[in-house]
Short mmCIF file of C-alpha atoms in Angstrom, two decimals:
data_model
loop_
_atom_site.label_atom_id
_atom_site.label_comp_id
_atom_site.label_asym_id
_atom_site.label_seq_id
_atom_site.Cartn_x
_atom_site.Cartn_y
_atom_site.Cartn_z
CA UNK X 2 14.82 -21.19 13.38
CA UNK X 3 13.21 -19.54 16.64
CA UNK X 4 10.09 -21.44 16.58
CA UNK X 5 9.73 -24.78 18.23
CA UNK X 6 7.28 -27.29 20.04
CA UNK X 7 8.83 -24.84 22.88
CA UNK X 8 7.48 -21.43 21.76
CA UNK X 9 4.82 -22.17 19.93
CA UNK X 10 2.15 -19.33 21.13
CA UNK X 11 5.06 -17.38 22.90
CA UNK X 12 6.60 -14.11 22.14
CA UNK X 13 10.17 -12.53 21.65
CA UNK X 14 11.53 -9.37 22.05
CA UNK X 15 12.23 -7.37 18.88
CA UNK X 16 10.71 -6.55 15.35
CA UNK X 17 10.25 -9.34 12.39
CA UNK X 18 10.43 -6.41 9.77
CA UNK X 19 11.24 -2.78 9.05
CA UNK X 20 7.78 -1.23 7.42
CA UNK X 21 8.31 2.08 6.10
CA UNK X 22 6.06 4.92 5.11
CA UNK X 23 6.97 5.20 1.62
CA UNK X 24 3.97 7.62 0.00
CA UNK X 25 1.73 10.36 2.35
CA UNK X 26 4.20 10.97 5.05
CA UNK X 27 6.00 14.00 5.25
CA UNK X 28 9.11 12.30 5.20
CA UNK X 29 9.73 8.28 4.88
CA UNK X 30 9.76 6.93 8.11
CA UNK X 31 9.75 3.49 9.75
CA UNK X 32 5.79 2.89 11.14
CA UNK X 33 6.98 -0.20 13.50
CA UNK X 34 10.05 0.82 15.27
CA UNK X 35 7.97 0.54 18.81
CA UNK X 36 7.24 -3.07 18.53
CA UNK X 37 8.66 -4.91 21.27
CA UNK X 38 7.96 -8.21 20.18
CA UNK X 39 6.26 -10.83 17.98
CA UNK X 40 4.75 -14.41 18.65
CA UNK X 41 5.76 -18.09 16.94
CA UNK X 42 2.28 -19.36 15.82
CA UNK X 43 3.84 -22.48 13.24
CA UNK X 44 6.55 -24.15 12.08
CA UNK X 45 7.86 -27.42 10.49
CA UNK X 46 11.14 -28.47 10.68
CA UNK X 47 10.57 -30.95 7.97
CA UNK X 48 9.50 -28.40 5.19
CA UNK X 49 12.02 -25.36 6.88
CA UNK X 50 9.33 -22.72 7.50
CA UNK X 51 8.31 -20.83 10.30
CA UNK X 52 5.45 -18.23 11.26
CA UNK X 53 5.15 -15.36 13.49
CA UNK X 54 3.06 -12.60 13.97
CA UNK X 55 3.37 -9.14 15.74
CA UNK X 56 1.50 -5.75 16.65
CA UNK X 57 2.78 -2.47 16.69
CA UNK X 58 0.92 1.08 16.67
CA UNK X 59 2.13 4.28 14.87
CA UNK X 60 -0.14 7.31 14.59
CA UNK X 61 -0.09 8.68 11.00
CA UNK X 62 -0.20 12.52 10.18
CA UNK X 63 -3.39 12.51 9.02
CA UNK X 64 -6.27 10.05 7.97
CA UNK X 65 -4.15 9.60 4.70
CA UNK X 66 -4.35 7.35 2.14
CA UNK X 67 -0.14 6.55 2.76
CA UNK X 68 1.47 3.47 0.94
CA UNK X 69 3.80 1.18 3.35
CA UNK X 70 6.04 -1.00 2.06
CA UNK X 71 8.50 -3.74 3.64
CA UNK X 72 11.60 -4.10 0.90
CA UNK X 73 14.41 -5.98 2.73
CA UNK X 74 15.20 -9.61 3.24
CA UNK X 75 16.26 -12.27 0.68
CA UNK X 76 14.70 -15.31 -0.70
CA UNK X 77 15.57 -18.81 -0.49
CA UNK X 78 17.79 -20.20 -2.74
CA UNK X 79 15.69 -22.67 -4.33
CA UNK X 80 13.50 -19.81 -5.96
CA UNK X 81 16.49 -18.11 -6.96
CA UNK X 82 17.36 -15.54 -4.29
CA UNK X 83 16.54 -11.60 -4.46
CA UNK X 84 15.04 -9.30 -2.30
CA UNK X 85 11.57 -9.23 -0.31
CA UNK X 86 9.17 -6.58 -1.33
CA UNK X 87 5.36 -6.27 -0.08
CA UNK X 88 3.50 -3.63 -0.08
CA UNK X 89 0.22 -2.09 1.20
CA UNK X 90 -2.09 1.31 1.56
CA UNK X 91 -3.52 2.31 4.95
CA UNK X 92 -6.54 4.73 4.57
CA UNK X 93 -8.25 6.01 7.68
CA UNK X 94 -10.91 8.17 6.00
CA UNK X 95 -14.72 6.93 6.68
CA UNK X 96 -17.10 5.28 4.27
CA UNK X 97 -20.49 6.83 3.66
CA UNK X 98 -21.96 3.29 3.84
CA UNK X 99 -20.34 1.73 7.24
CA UNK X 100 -19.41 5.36 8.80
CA UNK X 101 -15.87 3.68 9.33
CA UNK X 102 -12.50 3.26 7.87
CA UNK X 103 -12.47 0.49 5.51
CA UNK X 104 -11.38 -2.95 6.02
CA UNK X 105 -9.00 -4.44 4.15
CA UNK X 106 -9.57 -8.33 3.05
CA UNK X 107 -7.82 -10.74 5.19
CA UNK X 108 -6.37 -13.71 3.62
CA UNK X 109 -5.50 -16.76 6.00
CA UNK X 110 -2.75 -18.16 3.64
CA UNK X 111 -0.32 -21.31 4.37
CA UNK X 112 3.41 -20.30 3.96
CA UNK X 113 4.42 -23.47 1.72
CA UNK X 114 1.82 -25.19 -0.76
CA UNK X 115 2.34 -28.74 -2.06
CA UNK X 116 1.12 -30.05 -5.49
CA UNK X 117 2.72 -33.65 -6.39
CA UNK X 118 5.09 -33.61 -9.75
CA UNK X 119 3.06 -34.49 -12.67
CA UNK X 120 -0.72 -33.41 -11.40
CA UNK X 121 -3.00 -30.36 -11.68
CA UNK X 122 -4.36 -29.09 -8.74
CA UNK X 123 -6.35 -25.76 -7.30
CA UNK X 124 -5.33 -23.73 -4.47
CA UNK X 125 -8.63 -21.93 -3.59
CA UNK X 126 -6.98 -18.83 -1.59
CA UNK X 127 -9.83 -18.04 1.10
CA UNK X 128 -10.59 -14.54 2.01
CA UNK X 129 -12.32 -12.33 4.65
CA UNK X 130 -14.03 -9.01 4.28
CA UNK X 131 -15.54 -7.14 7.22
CA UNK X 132 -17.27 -4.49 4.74
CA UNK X 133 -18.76 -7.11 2.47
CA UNK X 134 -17.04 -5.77 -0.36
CA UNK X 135 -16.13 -7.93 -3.81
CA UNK X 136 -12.91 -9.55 -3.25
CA UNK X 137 -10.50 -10.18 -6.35
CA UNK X 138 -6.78 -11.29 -7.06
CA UNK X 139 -4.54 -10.46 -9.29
CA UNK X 140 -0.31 -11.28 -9.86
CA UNK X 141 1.45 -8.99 -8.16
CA UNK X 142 3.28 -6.28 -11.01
CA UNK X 143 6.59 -3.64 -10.24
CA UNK X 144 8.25 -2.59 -6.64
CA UNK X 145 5.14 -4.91 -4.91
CA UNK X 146 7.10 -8.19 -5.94
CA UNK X 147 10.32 -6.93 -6.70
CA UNK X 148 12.17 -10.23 -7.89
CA UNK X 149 9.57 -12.31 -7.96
CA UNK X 150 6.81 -11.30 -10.38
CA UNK X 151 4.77 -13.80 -12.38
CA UNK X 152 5.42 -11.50 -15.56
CA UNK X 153 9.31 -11.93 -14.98
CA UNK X 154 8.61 -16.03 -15.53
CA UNK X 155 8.16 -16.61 -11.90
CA UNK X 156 5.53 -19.76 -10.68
CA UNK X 157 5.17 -20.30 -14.49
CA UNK X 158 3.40 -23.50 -13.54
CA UNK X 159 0.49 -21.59 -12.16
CA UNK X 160 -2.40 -19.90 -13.83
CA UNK X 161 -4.73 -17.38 -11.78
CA UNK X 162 -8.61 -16.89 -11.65
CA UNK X 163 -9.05 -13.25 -10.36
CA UNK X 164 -13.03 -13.30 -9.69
CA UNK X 165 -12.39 -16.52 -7.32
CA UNK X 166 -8.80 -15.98 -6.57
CA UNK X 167 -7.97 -19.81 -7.10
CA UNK X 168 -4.60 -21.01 -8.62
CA UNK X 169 -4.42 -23.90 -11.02
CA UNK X 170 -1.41 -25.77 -10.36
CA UNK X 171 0.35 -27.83 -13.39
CA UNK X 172 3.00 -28.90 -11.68
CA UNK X 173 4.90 -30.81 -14.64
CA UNK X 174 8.22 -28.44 -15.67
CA UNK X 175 10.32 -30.23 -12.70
CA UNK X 176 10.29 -32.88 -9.97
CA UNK X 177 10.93 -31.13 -6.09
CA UNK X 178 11.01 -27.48 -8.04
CA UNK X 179 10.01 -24.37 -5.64
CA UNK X 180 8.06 -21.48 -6.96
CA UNK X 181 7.67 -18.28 -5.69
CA UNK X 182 4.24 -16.48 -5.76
CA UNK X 183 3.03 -13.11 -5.33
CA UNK X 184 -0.14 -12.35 -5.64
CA UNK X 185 -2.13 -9.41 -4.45
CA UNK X 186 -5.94 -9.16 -3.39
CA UNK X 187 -7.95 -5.81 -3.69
CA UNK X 188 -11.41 -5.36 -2.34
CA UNK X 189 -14.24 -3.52 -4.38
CA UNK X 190 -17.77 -1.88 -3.30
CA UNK X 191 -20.41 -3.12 -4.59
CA UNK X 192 -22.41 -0.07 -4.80
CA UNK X 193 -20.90 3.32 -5.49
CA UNK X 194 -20.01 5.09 -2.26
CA UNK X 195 -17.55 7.95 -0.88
CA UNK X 196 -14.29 7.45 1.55
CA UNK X 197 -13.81 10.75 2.83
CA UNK X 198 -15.61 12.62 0.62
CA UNK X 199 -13.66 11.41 -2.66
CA UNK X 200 -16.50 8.82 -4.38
CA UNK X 201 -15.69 5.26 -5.54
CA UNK X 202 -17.75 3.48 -8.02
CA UNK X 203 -18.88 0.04 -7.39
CA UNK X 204 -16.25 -2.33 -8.40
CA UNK X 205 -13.60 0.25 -7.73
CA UNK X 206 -10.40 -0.93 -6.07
CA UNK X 207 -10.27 0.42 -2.72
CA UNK X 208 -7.52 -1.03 -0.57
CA UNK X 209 -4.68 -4.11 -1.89
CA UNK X 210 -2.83 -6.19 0.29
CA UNK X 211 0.13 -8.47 -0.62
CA UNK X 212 0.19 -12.21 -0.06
CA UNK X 213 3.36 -14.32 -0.44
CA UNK X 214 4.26 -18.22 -0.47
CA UNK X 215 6.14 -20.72 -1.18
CA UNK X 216 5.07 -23.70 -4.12
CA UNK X 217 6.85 -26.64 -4.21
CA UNK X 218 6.39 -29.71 -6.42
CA UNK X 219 7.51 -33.15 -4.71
CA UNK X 220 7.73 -36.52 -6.29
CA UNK X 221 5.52 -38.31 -3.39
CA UNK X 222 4.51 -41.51 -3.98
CA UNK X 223 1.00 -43.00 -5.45
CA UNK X 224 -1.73 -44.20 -3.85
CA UNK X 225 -2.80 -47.64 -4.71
#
């Protein structure tokens, strides 16, 4: 692991991940190969996860919309193995109702999620949206899970609300089991406007974004 009580909130040269312009661009090309660096911002040793974070700037051909993918990587071995995939859409063109490109809901997710062996519990995922759109989730389906989709009999012990993208948890199929979950969240207008010229009804999908973690279900100990 790089991160530690030692670089916590400090940066190190290089790129986390190759993100590649998949759909738009004239040719498929790698959007972050000028990052120089990226920053440790968590970790436990205990639980063996880490996060970082990084910025990098690309200029695209045009005000799009292009689809960007990251499909690399492997899984732990507890959820099986396979490959990474995640994938997103940057659109530059303006909305008629904020004058600006749209924002894309942010989602301030832990890596790792605990419920104990034997209990139901919700995981209410929290999300952020500049534009004041509808947010929604939904399981992640084809190339933006690749080996990991909830319709493939992955995180079987979870069910999903979409409308308030919270995750009931029955964690009773296996003591210390780890789940993979992909889920993506989509943001919606709630009146009908136009992004670039090209209208969108209200409660049309504008923009999705991927979010990955990790569920495990420990045998901790009762409280008395």
């Amino acid at each position: 692991m790089y991160c530690s009580i030692a670089t916590v909130g400090s940066g190190r040269n290089g790129s986390e991940a190759s993100w590649k312009c998949v759909k738009g661009c004239l040719v498929p090309v790698f959007v972050n190969v000028n990052q120089t660096s990226f920053q440790c911002t968590g970790f436990n040793l205990a639980q063996k996860w880490e996060r970082t974070e990084g910025v990098f700037k690309y200029t695209f051909p045009g005000a799009g919309p292009f689809e960007v993918e990251y499909s690399s990587g492997a899984w732990i071995a507890e959820v099986g193995g396979g490959s990474w995939t995640l994938k997103t859409i940057v659109d530059l063109r303006d909305r008629s109702d904020t004058g600006a490109p749209n924002h894309s809901p942010i989602i301030p997710s832990k890596p790792v999620y605990f419920i104990k062996y034997g209990c139901t519990g919700d995981i209410v995922l929290p999300t952020i949206d500049e534009d004041n759109d509808n947010v929604t989730c939904r399981w992640s389906v084809g190339n933006e899970c690749s080996s990991i989709c909830h319709h493939n009999g992955y995180a079987q012990v979870a069910t999903l609300n979409e409308e308030t993208c919270t995750l009931t948890i029955s964690a009773n199929l296996k003591i210390n089991d780890s789940y993979a979950v992909a889920i993506t969240i989509e943001d919606r207008p709630k009146t009908s406007i136009t992004i670039g010229g090209s209208p969108y009804a209200a409660g049309t999908v504008i923009s999705s974004v991927p979010l990955q973690f990790i569920l495990v279900t420990p045998d901790m100990p009762s409280r008395n």
